[in-house]
Short mmCIF file of N, CA and C in Angstrom, two decimals:
data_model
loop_
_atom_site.label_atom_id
_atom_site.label_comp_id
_atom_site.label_asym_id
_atom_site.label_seq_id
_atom_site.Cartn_x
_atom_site.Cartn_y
_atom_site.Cartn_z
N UNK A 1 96.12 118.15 55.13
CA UNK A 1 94.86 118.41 55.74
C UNK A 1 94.95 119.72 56.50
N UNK A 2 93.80 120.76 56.44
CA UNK A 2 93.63 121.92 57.10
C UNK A 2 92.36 122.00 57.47
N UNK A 3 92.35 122.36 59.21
CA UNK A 3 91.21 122.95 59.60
C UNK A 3 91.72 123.75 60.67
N UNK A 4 90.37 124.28 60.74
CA UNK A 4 90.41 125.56 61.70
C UNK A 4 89.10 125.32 62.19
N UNK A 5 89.04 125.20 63.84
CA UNK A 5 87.40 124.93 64.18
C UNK A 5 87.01 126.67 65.34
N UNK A 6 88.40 127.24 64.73
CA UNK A 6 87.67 128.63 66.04
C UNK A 6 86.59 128.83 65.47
N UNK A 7 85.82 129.32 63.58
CA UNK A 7 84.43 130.07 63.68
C UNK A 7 83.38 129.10 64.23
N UNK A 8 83.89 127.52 64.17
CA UNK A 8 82.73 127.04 64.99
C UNK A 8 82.45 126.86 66.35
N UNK A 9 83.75 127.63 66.97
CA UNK A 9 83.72 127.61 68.17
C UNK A 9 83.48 128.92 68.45
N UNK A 10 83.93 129.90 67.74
CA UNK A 10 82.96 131.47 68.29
C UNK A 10 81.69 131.44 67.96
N UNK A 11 81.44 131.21 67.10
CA UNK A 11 79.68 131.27 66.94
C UNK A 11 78.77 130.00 67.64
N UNK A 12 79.19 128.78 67.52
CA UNK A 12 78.32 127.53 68.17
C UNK A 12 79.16 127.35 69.62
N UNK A 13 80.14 127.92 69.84
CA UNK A 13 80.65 127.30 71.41
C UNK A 13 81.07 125.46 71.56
N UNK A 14 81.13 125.62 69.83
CA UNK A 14 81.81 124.00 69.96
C UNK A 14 83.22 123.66 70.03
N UNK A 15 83.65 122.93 70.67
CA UNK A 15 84.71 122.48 70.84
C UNK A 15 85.89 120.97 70.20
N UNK A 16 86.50 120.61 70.07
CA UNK A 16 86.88 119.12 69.03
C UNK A 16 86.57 118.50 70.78
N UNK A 17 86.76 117.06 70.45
CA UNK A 17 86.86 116.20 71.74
C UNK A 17 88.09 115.28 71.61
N UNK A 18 88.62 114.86 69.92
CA UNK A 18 89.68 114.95 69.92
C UNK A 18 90.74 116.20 69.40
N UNK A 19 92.14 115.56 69.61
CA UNK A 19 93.05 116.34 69.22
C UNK A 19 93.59 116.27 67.57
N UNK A 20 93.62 117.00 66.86
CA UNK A 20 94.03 116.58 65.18
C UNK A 20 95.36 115.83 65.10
N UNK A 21 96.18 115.46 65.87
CA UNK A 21 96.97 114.40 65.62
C UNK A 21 95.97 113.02 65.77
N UNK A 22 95.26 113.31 67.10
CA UNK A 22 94.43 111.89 67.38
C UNK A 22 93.70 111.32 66.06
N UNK A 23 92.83 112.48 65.79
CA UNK A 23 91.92 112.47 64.65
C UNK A 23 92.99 111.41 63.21
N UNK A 24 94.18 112.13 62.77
CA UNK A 24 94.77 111.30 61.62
C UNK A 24 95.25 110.09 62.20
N UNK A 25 95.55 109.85 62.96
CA UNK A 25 96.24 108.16 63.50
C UNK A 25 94.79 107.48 63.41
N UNK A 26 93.73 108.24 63.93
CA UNK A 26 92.23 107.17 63.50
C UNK A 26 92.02 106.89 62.23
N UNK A 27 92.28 108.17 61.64
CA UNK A 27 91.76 107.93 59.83
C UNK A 27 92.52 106.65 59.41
N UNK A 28 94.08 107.04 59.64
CA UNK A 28 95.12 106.46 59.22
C UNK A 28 95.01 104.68 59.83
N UNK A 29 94.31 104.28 60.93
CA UNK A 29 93.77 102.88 61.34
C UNK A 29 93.19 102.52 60.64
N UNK A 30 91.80 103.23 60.70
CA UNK A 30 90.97 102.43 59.55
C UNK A 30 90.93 102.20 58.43
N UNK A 31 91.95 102.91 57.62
CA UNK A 31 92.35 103.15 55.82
C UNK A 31 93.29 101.63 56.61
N UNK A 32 93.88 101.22 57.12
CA UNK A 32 94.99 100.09 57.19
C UNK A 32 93.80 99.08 57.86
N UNK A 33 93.05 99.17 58.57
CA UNK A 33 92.11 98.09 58.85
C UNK A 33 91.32 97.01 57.48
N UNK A 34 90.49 98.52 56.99
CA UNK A 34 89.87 97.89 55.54
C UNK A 34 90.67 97.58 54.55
N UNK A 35 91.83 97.97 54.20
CA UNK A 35 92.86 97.75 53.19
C UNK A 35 93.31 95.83 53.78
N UNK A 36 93.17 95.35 54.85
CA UNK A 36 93.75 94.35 55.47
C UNK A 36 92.34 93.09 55.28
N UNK A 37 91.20 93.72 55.25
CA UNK A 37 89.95 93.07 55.13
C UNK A 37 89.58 93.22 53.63
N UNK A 38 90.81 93.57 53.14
CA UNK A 38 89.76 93.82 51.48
C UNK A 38 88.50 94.44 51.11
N UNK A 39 88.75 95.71 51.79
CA UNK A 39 87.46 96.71 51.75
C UNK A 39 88.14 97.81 50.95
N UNK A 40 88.86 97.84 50.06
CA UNK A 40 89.46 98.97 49.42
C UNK A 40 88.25 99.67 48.31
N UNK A 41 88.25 100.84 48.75
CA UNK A 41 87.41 101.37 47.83
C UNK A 41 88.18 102.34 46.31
N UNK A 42 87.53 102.98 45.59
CA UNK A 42 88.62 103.16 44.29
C UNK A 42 87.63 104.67 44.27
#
């Protein structure tokens, strides 16, 4: 995974609210949440 949020932060003054480690341990929950509920998608 690659991002870069400076042009949206020089031009819109936006900022992340999380941190990109935070961000993949979330992805990485919920891919193991629904995989556990039998929500696997293909």
């Amino acid at each position: 995974m690659i991002g870069d949020a400076s042009k949206a932060h020089r031009i819109l003054g936006w900022q992340p609210k999380i941190d990109f480690e935070k961000l993949v341990i979330m992805m990485a929950e919920s891919d193991l949440e629904r995989a556990r509920n039998g929500q696997v998608w293909y």
